[in-house]
XYZ file of C-alpha atoms in Angstrom:
693
model
C 125.278 72.300 101.354
C 124.611 74.295 104.467
C 124.927 78.051 103.973
C 128.118 79.181 105.712
C 128.780 82.520 107.304
C 131.475 83.223 104.677
C 129.046 82.580 101.809
C 126.432 84.750 103.507
C 128.874 87.607 103.986
C 130.200 87.506 100.395
C 126.688 87.189 98.908
C 125.450 90.042 101.052
C 128.401 92.213 99.979
C 127.772 91.475 96.270
C 124.015 92.116 96.552
C 124.494 95.335 98.501
C 127.050 96.532 95.923
C 124.620 95.758 93.068
C 121.738 97.498 94.807
C 123.917 100.553 95.415
C 124.905 100.652 91.726
C 121.254 100.293 90.666
C 120.206 103.057 93.031
C 123.009 105.280 91.717
C 121.845 104.735 88.115
C 118.248 105.387 89.140
C 119.254 108.583 90.960
C 120.896 109.752 87.725
C 118.243 108.672 85.185
C 115.088 109.660 87.107
C 116.046 113.374 87.524
C 117.213 113.406 83.904
C 113.901 111.949 82.683
C 111.927 114.337 84.870
C 113.819 117.327 83.501
C 113.387 116.054 79.915
C 109.620 115.800 80.376
C 109.421 119.306 81.806
C 111.507 120.771 78.966
C 109.440 118.942 76.354
C 106.115 120.182 77.785
C 107.480 123.731 78.104
C 108.545 123.606 74.455
C 105.079 122.351 73.449
C 103.451 125.153 75.453
C 105.748 127.706 73.845
C 104.991 126.306 70.386
C 101.222 126.351 70.857
C 101.281 129.865 72.281
C 103.427 131.062 69.371
C 101.039 129.457 66.834
C 98.056 131.065 68.567
C 99.744 134.469 68.870
C 100.542 134.341 65.180
C 96.940 133.529 64.218
C 95.094 135.379 66.985
C 94.350 138.578 65.107
C 93.513 136.759 61.904
C 91.157 134.364 63.681
C 89.470 137.218 65.525
C 88.822 139.163 62.310
C 87.491 136.080 60.533
C 85.142 135.217 63.401
C 84.028 138.793 63.784
C 83.360 139.197 60.038
C 81.920 135.645 59.817
C 84.340 134.551 57.081
C 83.735 130.829 57.600
C 85.783 129.614 54.683
C 88.774 131.737 55.631
C 88.402 130.544 59.232
C 88.424 126.896 58.084
C 91.631 127.530 56.125
C 93.230 129.189 59.146
C 92.390 126.169 61.306
C 93.884 123.865 58.686
C 97.072 125.960 58.715
C 97.256 125.559 62.466
C 96.636 121.816 62.196
C 99.414 121.610 59.642
C 101.933 122.260 62.436
C 103.619 118.970 63.403
C 101.784 116.914 66.070
C 98.819 119.360 66.281
C 95.897 116.995 65.755
C 92.737 119.029 66.494
C 91.661 122.672 66.697
C 88.284 123.796 68.098
C 86.618 127.244 67.921
C 83.813 128.072 70.418
C 81.400 130.968 70.449
C 80.817 133.263 73.390
C 78.209 130.824 74.811
C 80.778 128.031 74.965
C 79.294 125.994 72.091
C 81.560 124.607 69.390
C 81.430 126.648 66.187
C 84.257 125.350 63.990
C 86.573 122.335 64.234
C 89.149 120.433 62.202
C 87.085 117.313 62.883
C 85.049 116.469 59.771
C 81.939 115.333 61.651
C 81.148 117.606 64.576
C 78.563 115.108 65.820
C 81.346 112.628 66.645
C 82.974 115.086 69.062
C 82.618 114.051 72.684
C 80.389 116.161 74.983
C 83.463 117.192 77.000
C 84.828 118.998 73.887
C 81.576 120.078 72.180
C 80.602 122.475 74.977
C 82.811 124.518 77.307
C 82.167 124.446 81.063
C 80.598 127.650 82.375
C 83.547 128.267 84.723
C 85.977 128.505 81.767
C 84.360 131.594 80.206
C 86.358 134.820 80.135
C 89.473 133.075 81.435
C 93.038 133.685 80.494
C 94.953 131.235 78.350
C 95.917 127.900 79.948
C 97.980 124.796 79.164
C 97.507 121.278 80.550
C 97.606 117.582 79.653
C 94.378 115.712 78.766
C 93.137 112.598 77.043
C 90.926 112.478 73.958
C 89.504 109.232 72.573
C 91.914 107.298 74.822
C 95.060 109.073 73.535
C 97.269 111.564 75.484
C 97.259 115.219 74.359
C 98.545 118.596 75.467
C 95.671 121.100 75.489
C 96.094 124.839 74.895
C 93.007 126.975 75.623
C 92.651 130.754 75.175
C 90.013 133.440 74.537
C 90.093 135.133 71.096
C 90.006 138.921 71.258
C 89.916 141.795 68.850
C 90.502 145.295 70.116
C 89.965 144.065 73.688
C 86.613 142.380 72.864
C 86.013 138.604 73.233
C 84.719 137.067 70.019
C 85.172 133.402 70.946
C 87.477 130.741 72.342
C 90.063 128.381 70.851
C 91.268 124.951 72.039
C 94.308 123.286 70.402
C 95.184 119.603 71.062
C 98.816 118.562 70.635
C 99.492 114.820 70.213
C 101.790 113.478 73.048
C 101.971 109.883 71.819
C 105.612 110.207 70.795
C 106.434 111.905 74.104
C 104.896 109.070 76.116
C 106.605 106.468 73.922
C 109.972 108.036 74.730
C 109.156 107.878 78.461
C 108.259 104.188 78.129
C 111.552 103.553 76.366
C 113.414 105.205 79.259
C 111.593 102.982 81.775
C 112.310 99.894 79.647
C 115.968 100.908 79.542
C 116.135 101.204 83.337
C 114.364 97.844 83.725
C 116.712 96.175 81.272
C 119.690 97.696 83.029
C 118.377 96.438 86.387
C 117.767 92.962 84.969
C 121.304 92.933 83.549
C 122.712 94.042 86.891
C 120.779 91.273 88.700
C 122.142 88.769 86.228
C 125.687 90.059 86.848
C 125.141 89.816 90.633
C 123.960 86.184 90.327
C 126.842 85.307 88.026
C 129.403 87.030 90.290
C 127.970 85.272 93.352
C 128.218 81.866 91.637
C 131.734 82.714 90.460
C 132.906 83.682 93.969
C 131.167 80.618 95.436
C 133.034 78.304 93.064
C 136.445 79.978 93.330
C 136.487 81.175 96.972
C 133.689 79.895 99.196
C 133.691 76.198 98.218
C 137.527 75.837 98.530
C 137.415 77.706 101.849
C 134.691 75.387 103.189
C 136.640 72.330 102.071
C 139.712 73.702 103.816
C 137.664 74.277 106.996
C 136.257 70.721 106.927
C 139.736 69.320 106.420
C 141.018 71.313 109.402
C 138.220 69.877 111.564
C 139.222 66.361 110.450
C 142.830 67.158 111.292
C 141.750 68.463 114.697
C 139.841 65.202 115.309
C 143.047 63.190 114.750
C 142.912 62.197 111.071
C 146.478 63.058 110.011
C 146.084 61.430 106.573
C 143.770 64.117 105.245
C 144.989 65.851 102.051
C 143.310 68.320 99.706
C 143.599 68.681 95.954
C 145.175 71.966 94.815
C 142.820 73.342 92.145
C 144.285 76.826 91.671
C 147.508 78.781 91.981
C 146.066 81.750 93.831
C 146.030 82.440 97.591
C 143.446 79.658 98.137
C 145.783 77.235 96.418
C 148.718 78.440 98.545
C 146.641 77.943 101.701
C 145.692 74.414 100.554
C 149.348 73.591 99.872
C 150.363 74.937 103.309
C 147.612 72.854 104.960
C 148.770 69.669 103.214
C 152.353 70.366 104.321
C 151.203 70.935 107.916
C 149.232 67.656 107.911
C 152.255 65.755 106.625
C 154.489 67.389 109.273
C 152.066 66.455 112.081
C 151.925 62.875 110.786
C 155.727 62.745 110.780
C 155.946 64.182 114.311
C 153.449 61.605 115.617
C 155.636 58.837 114.190
C 158.660 60.346 115.919
C 156.706 60.519 119.184
C 155.788 56.819 118.946
C 159.456 55.994 118.365
C 160.438 58.126 121.371
C 157.989 56.219 123.570
C 159.551 52.947 122.483
C 162.956 54.365 123.397
C 161.579 55.393 126.791
C 160.537 51.808 127.491
C 164.070 50.669 126.739
C 165.395 53.242 129.186
C 162.930 51.929 131.771
C 164.520 48.507 131.535
C 167.913 50.045 132.109
C 166.526 52.006 135.073
C 165.344 48.772 136.660
C 168.827 47.439 136.355
C 170.170 50.580 138.064
C 167.721 50.112 140.940
C 169.045 46.635 141.471
C 172.523 48.083 141.755
C 171.335 50.665 144.310
C 170.275 47.947 146.676
C 173.955 47.262 147.283
C 174.243 50.724 148.872
C 171.949 49.924 151.826
C 174.975 49.626 154.088
C 175.234 53.434 154.132
C 171.507 53.903 154.847
C 171.943 54.597 158.622
C 174.303 57.487 157.932
C 171.926 58.884 155.373
C 169.023 58.628 157.850
C 170.974 60.517 160.508
C 171.725 63.303 158.054
C 168.100 63.439 157.020
C 166.978 63.551 160.676
C 169.265 66.540 161.317
C 167.791 68.310 158.305
C 164.276 67.620 159.540
C 165.161 69.021 162.952
C 166.278 72.278 161.357
C 163.100 72.389 159.297
C 160.989 71.909 162.436
C 162.807 74.782 164.127
C 162.141 77.037 161.138
C 158.484 75.957 161.156
C 158.158 76.859 164.850
C 159.655 80.286 164.174
C 157.229 80.784 161.295
C 154.298 79.744 163.507
C 155.457 82.247 166.141
C 155.580 85.001 163.512
C 152.076 84.074 162.342
C 150.865 84.177 165.942
C 152.315 87.674 166.314
C 150.666 88.687 163.038
C 147.349 87.315 164.300
C 147.703 89.292 167.507
C 148.465 92.430 165.506
C 145.394 91.756 163.347
C 143.244 91.506 166.486
C 144.710 94.787 167.750
C 143.930 96.471 164.414
C 140.376 95.095 164.527
C 139.967 96.473 168.053
C 141.285 99.833 166.842
C 138.848 99.766 163.913
C 135.977 98.934 166.269
C 137.032 101.812 168.513
C 137.138 104.155 165.501
C 133.632 103.150 164.429
C 132.346 103.645 167.983
C 134.004 107.075 168.126
C 132.522 107.989 164.763
C 128.998 107.080 165.906
C 129.392 109.002 169.161
C 130.945 111.866 167.219
C 127.892 112.189 164.972
C 125.674 112.421 168.063
C 128.019 114.912 169.708
C 128.157 117.026 166.552
C 124.380 117.387 166.387
C 124.178 118.293 170.071
C 127.053 120.775 169.730
C 125.390 122.528 166.789
C 122.175 123.075 168.756
C 124.112 124.191 171.874
C 126.044 126.752 169.829
C 122.761 128.363 168.794
C 121.549 128.347 172.401
C 124.840 129.760 173.745
C 124.844 132.650 171.294
C 122.678 134.707 173.647
C 124.734 133.770 176.738
C 128.021 134.745 175.026
C 126.874 137.764 172.999
C 124.415 139.655 175.241
C 126.866 140.144 178.182
C 129.216 142.041 175.851
C 126.341 144.303 174.817
C 125.289 144.902 178.437
C 128.844 145.541 179.648
C 129.283 148.270 177.025
C 126.553 150.263 178.796
C 127.699 149.614 182.430
C 130.482 151.028 184.560
C 132.755 148.651 186.435
C 131.455 149.924 189.809
C 127.883 149.068 188.822
C 126.505 146.266 191.097
C 125.371 144.304 187.995
C 128.781 144.505 186.292
C 130.401 141.539 188.071
C 127.363 139.173 187.765
C 127.206 139.865 184.030
C 130.949 139.134 183.704
C 130.298 135.855 185.535
C 127.504 135.025 183.079
C 129.846 135.772 180.184
C 132.642 133.590 181.581
C 130.159 130.754 182.222
C 128.940 130.996 178.639
C 132.522 130.910 177.357
C 133.207 127.803 179.458
C 130.103 126.167 178.024
C 131.239 127.171 174.530
C 134.597 125.520 175.281
C 132.766 122.275 176.161
C 130.810 122.586 172.897
C 134.137 123.022 171.103
C 135.239 119.718 172.672
C 132.095 118.098 171.314
C 132.812 119.480 167.839
C 136.369 118.184 168.045
C 134.985 114.797 169.071
C 132.621 114.956 166.088
C 135.620 115.894 163.903
C 133.715 118.961 162.690
C 135.735 121.629 164.398
C 139.247 121.278 162.966
C 140.615 123.229 160.063
C 143.996 121.607 159.398
C 145.532 124.273 157.212
C 147.903 126.318 159.427
C 151.652 125.754 159.227
C 152.687 125.564 162.890
C 155.497 124.250 165.066
C 154.869 122.079 168.103
C 157.508 124.036 170.060
C 155.453 127.198 169.512
C 152.286 125.377 170.631
C 154.024 124.226 173.840
C 155.459 127.674 174.601
C 152.111 129.427 174.073
C 150.287 126.839 176.139
C 152.703 127.160 179.104
C 151.971 130.932 179.105
C 148.184 130.477 178.814
C 145.618 131.087 181.612
C 144.508 127.448 181.261
C 147.941 126.186 182.264
C 148.219 128.752 185.034
C 144.927 127.408 186.404
C 146.389 123.853 186.402
C 149.495 125.116 188.256
C 147.207 126.858 190.746
C 145.329 123.609 191.475
C 148.502 121.446 191.499
C 151.201 123.494 193.220
C 153.390 120.409 193.816
C 153.786 119.661 190.066
C 156.983 120.602 188.198
C 156.904 121.072 184.396
C 160.090 120.052 182.553
C 160.596 120.657 178.814
C 163.084 119.291 176.325
C 162.303 120.753 172.883
C 164.221 119.886 169.715
C 165.825 122.982 168.156
C 165.438 121.637 164.595
C 161.849 120.411 165.012
C 160.028 120.259 161.655
C 156.737 122.087 161.105
C 153.337 120.426 160.743
C 149.983 121.464 159.281
C 147.215 121.694 161.820
C 145.000 123.694 164.138
C 146.829 125.465 166.956
C 143.588 125.732 168.959
C 142.987 121.976 169.001
C 146.633 121.102 169.533
C 146.761 123.404 172.574
C 143.533 121.844 173.818
C 144.996 118.346 173.412
C 148.226 119.332 175.177
C 146.209 120.874 178.024
C 144.199 117.646 178.438
C 147.380 115.526 178.518
C 149.069 117.818 181.069
C 145.898 117.938 183.195
C 145.667 114.130 183.212
C 149.367 113.855 184.081
C 148.877 116.226 186.998
C 145.804 114.292 188.183
C 147.848 111.051 188.005
C 150.350 112.467 190.561
C 148.226 113.558 193.566
C 151.324 113.657 195.788
C 153.291 115.788 193.361
C 155.978 115.042 190.826
C 157.314 116.057 187.451
C 155.661 116.240 184.037
C 158.138 115.925 181.195
C 157.163 117.574 177.863
C 159.499 116.940 174.917
C 159.603 117.060 171.104
C 161.743 115.394 168.467
C 161.909 114.518 164.784
C 161.251 110.910 163.790
C 161.800 109.178 160.431
C 160.118 105.929 159.372
C 162.015 103.938 156.746
C 161.034 100.952 154.646
C 160.977 97.815 156.769
C 160.725 99.736 160.073
C 158.928 97.555 162.659
C 155.731 99.477 163.292
C 152.742 98.455 165.390
C 150.967 101.828 165.188
C 150.284 102.145 161.464
C 152.953 104.766 160.693
C 153.548 105.251 156.975
C 157.029 105.805 155.550
C 158.111 109.428 156.009
C 159.033 112.123 158.546
C 157.089 112.893 161.728
C 157.185 115.508 164.485
C 156.701 113.807 167.863
C 155.153 115.367 170.994
C 155.704 113.398 174.216
C 154.018 114.039 177.587
C 155.327 111.812 180.389
C 154.383 111.546 184.053
C 155.572 109.287 186.891
C 152.248 108.730 188.594
C 149.724 105.940 189.037
C 149.792 104.670 185.458
C 146.912 103.288 183.384
C 145.700 99.705 183.538
C 145.391 97.608 180.397
C 141.600 97.590 180.735
C 141.468 101.394 180.958
C 143.858 101.745 177.994
C 141.288 99.932 175.840
C 138.591 102.532 176.706
C 140.624 105.643 177.476
C 139.557 107.446 174.267
C 135.827 106.821 174.644
C 133.757 109.967 175.321
C 132.643 110.431 178.936
C 134.804 107.517 180.134
C 136.770 109.014 183.029
C 138.104 108.129 186.450
C 137.669 111.723 187.594
C 134.682 113.238 189.326
C 132.447 114.378 186.425
C 131.935 118.119 186.450
C 134.594 118.848 189.070
C 137.935 117.821 187.568
C 136.846 116.846 184.084
C 134.051 116.397 181.548
C 135.027 112.961 180.282
C 135.853 114.422 176.866
C 139.568 115.192 177.330
C 141.121 112.058 175.785
C 138.304 111.826 173.237
C 139.337 115.328 172.087
C 142.963 114.163 171.875
C 141.928 111.166 169.769
C 139.748 113.269 167.467
C 142.521 115.846 167.012
C 145.001 113.084 166.065
C 142.540 111.688 163.524
C 142.000 115.104 161.918
C 145.763 115.680 161.723
C 146.347 112.201 160.233
C 148.482 111.462 163.276
C 149.066 108.411 165.477
C 149.168 108.131 169.276
C 151.197 105.573 171.241
C 150.709 104.886 174.961
C 153.419 103.425 177.205
C 152.132 102.917 180.716
C 152.814 100.716 183.727
C 150.719 100.822 186.850
C 152.541 102.515 189.724
C 155.361 103.830 187.476
C 153.749 106.357 185.183
C 152.575 106.966 181.630
C 154.083 108.392 178.445
C 151.890 109.620 175.574
C 153.653 109.895 172.189
C 151.833 111.860 169.471
C 153.183 111.454 165.910
C 152.255 114.172 163.355
C 153.177 114.122 159.613
C 155.513 117.047 158.876
C 155.416 119.715 156.182
C 158.294 121.563 154.551
C 156.379 124.852 154.465
C 157.573 127.704 156.689
C 155.554 128.911 159.686
C 153.729 132.170 158.709
C 153.996 135.408 160.619
C 151.027 136.194 162.887
C 149.011 139.327 162.210
C 148.280 141.677 165.099
C 144.557 142.086 165.873
C 143.011 145.453 166.835
C 142.899 145.952 170.567
C 139.644 147.921 170.867
C 136.104 147.503 169.547
C 136.232 151.005 168.075
C 138.459 149.695 165.297
C 135.505 147.667 163.997
C 132.927 150.475 163.781
C 131.008 150.812 160.519
C 129.434 153.712 158.587
C 125.760 152.703 158.315
C 126.412 150.078 155.643
C 123.394 147.804 155.094
C 123.955 144.282 156.418
C 121.307 141.560 155.960
C 121.133 138.866 158.676
C 119.707 135.591 157.258
C 118.960 133.031 159.990
C 116.054 130.722 160.809
C 116.321 131.352 164.603
C 114.751 134.631 165.845
C 117.163 134.892 168.799
C 120.167 134.676 166.445
C 118.711 137.431 164.272
C 118.067 139.590 167.356
C 121.629 139.134 168.718
C 123.273 139.886 165.377
C 120.999 142.898 164.764
C 121.785 144.470 168.155
C 125.555 143.944 167.742
C 125.526 145.402 164.224
C 123.613 148.482 165.417
C 126.124 148.918 168.257
C 128.945 148.786 165.700
C 127.357 151.490 163.518
C 125.808 149.341 160.779
C 122.246 149.379 159.410
C 120.927 145.804 159.703
C 117.952 144.148 157.991
C 116.891 140.531 158.528
C 115.257 137.510 156.892
C 114.141 134.322 158.639
C 114.689 132.037 155.619
C 116.533 131.858 152.330
C 113.306 132.282 150.379
C 112.451 135.482 152.273
C 115.957 136.883 151.664
C 115.777 136.176 147.906
C 112.329 137.817 147.654
C 113.574 140.933 149.515
C 116.714 141.316 147.388
C 114.735 141.222 144.151
C 113.728 144.832 144.865
C 116.439 145.945 147.357
C 120.209 145.791 147.748
C 122.547 145.428 150.723
C 126.282 145.800 151.238
C 126.829 142.484 153.008
C 125.056 139.201 153.836
C 125.442 137.478 157.236
C 124.360 134.050 155.959
C 123.519 131.063 158.208
C 124.348 127.680 156.613
C 121.634 125.461 158.103
C 118.029 126.749 157.834
C 115.562 123.847 157.771
C 113.196 123.076 156.195
C 113.811 125.425 153.222
C 116.937 126.456 151.295
C 120.264 126.262 153.109
C 123.024 128.862 152.871
C 124.529 127.440 149.665
C 121.238 127.419 147.714
C 120.301 130.860 149.054
C 123.626 132.413 148.010
C 123.327 130.876 144.529
C 119.902 132.495 144.018
C 121.115 135.869 145.353
C 124.133 135.873 143.017
C 121.729 135.514 140.074
C 120.060 138.760 141.215
C 123.155 140.642 142.491
C 126.369 139.238 140.950
C 129.364 139.788 143.219
C 127.234 140.131 146.387
C 129.535 140.129 149.445
C 128.746 137.570 152.145
C 129.991 136.057 155.412
C 129.051 132.438 156.157
C 127.835 131.694 159.724
C 127.603 128.149 161.146
C 127.524 126.223 164.398
C 129.794 123.664 162.736
C 133.255 124.165 161.340
C 134.144 124.988 157.753
C 132.825 121.791 156.116
C 132.517 120.967 152.398
C 129.186 122.822 152.060
C 130.688 125.982 153.612
C 133.711 125.708 151.302
C 131.343 125.456 148.339
C 129.691 128.758 149.387
C 133.099 130.384 149.698
C 134.037 129.200 146.224
C 130.919 131.011 144.963
C 132.336 134.276 146.336
C 131.685 134.474 150.103
C 134.694 136.276 151.635
C 134.409 135.352 155.320
C 133.482 132.597 157.768
C 132.171 133.135 161.318
C 131.599 130.389 163.876
C 128.735 130.524 166.401
C 128.490 131.724 169.108
C 130.163 134.986 168.121
C 131.219 137.927 170.252
C 131.146 141.621 169.376
C 134.859 141.509 168.556
C 134.590 138.421 166.314
C 131.561 139.745 164.433
C 133.028 143.251 164.140
C 136.358 141.918 162.859
C 134.666 139.668 160.273
C 132.368 142.419 158.916
C 135.174 144.983 158.860
C 137.542 142.631 157.014
C 134.985 142.021 154.240
C 133.618 145.567 153.849
C 137.025 147.204 154.368
């Protein structure tokens, strides 16, 4: 019979159990036998030493006085002790002198002469063999008044000891053999009572599965196996009975089929009403066709919406690619503009307003600030310049913008434009960046003014808007509340072709460099993306355009604005040591000059590695830490190394980008401030003062 998995498992379990029992017995008997042997040998050693100690003085006197007969009697007394078989006396040269052996010539060379290395040794005890038999050997020098007179060797017979050890091994072997016999018997017993009936039951189930419903098994026991066999036989009988009932039901079905044929014959008499039934069916089909057309129209609309979403996705990917390029350019321009923005402030501090160089330097400063504003547009386009964490209200943004110099400049250029506002009193707050929202509003108002060259009105309004479940939405608005900013003009409008490209960078209908940079609507789009907002355009050529900006609202209150110091003197330091860490020499030079002007004591490092090496033997009050310093460590890695040297080191992070994830990681390490390039005297002074206190 083929070995089944059940038999294998049960046999393996029985064998493993037997082996474990045998190992357990061995683990008990072997240490016991080992301890018994040690105790026995220790007792023998103790006995032999006691016998020698008792006879030592007597033997020494007899050897010294050459009383051979008395010495022979003493050796016989020692040999009379149980299991002591031989006693040997050696002279000081190691040659045998007396022995309990009758014929000294029969003594082996190993016992007749002592090895030279055993002279003048202390007493010893070990096992040895003599004439093929095991013995325990006790050897010791014989002394009298501290003088060696000879040596003694006593052999103790260990035959009984070794016989007992053999008996223990035979007992373990017999016990193992008995256990193996029990394992074999138990395996055969389980095979007969469990495995064989289980295999028969399995084979019978396979036969039943193959369709043999007559299979029955003999019940050979009243245990669980027998109960399973009885249940199987009952199941086979029930299946056989059900198959008979099924055959009878099929016969009944055939009888019903005959009756059904008769009913069909009767239905033929109803053909007179067929025309009416056809008309009713035709009307139903007409309604179905109408529903199908409506469904096809809905699918067509869905397909159009899908195409619009795909176009929007394509536009987003294009904007993302252009944004990455713009971000890299903006970062490099920020480093270049640092000198143009920062040095004029330093020069103006040393010039009077009536100085002939004063006004040209102011012009340079204003030009640098305009260039920095264009760089800010590039960063917004790259989506690296927005920190969406302020709780603000769009009404406040509109009010501040209408009072700003930027809007006054637009009014100066377009004197025939009228601004109208309609702001909701209960407008909900949003989370965002006031700087970028004002910039976006300025771009929308500027475009609206440009769209009305002959004059007109620009309508700015706000409202709350709620999107519910099932609201028809083509712009991707999620369910929730929104604050809406609307800028509407009544000018030339935007064509459908231009609406498809209006948010692309540098796509403009204006004269590049005179009335625009081509980044205005790209900045609006980037700002909406960063604020998780949506923009909707309603425009008709010749009638005007309305931009609707939807922003998710927040329930947080708008914070109070802190007042900034009005003069540079408020930012003066007291010779605190500030380390400037930057890979660009011009950035280090600008920061160093500004810090000296503000009363600080600056030191510098052109890389993270140089800064770490310097701070191993020096300390500073504050780090001015640039984030990007290729090709070595960046700001994050540098600050980590410095904190290992100076835990709690104060630092301000400096970057041409915005506060990205890497900058936030540095701030989580302990950096207390963030400064964006290019920085002015006021910005740098305020940042350093706020950290140092």
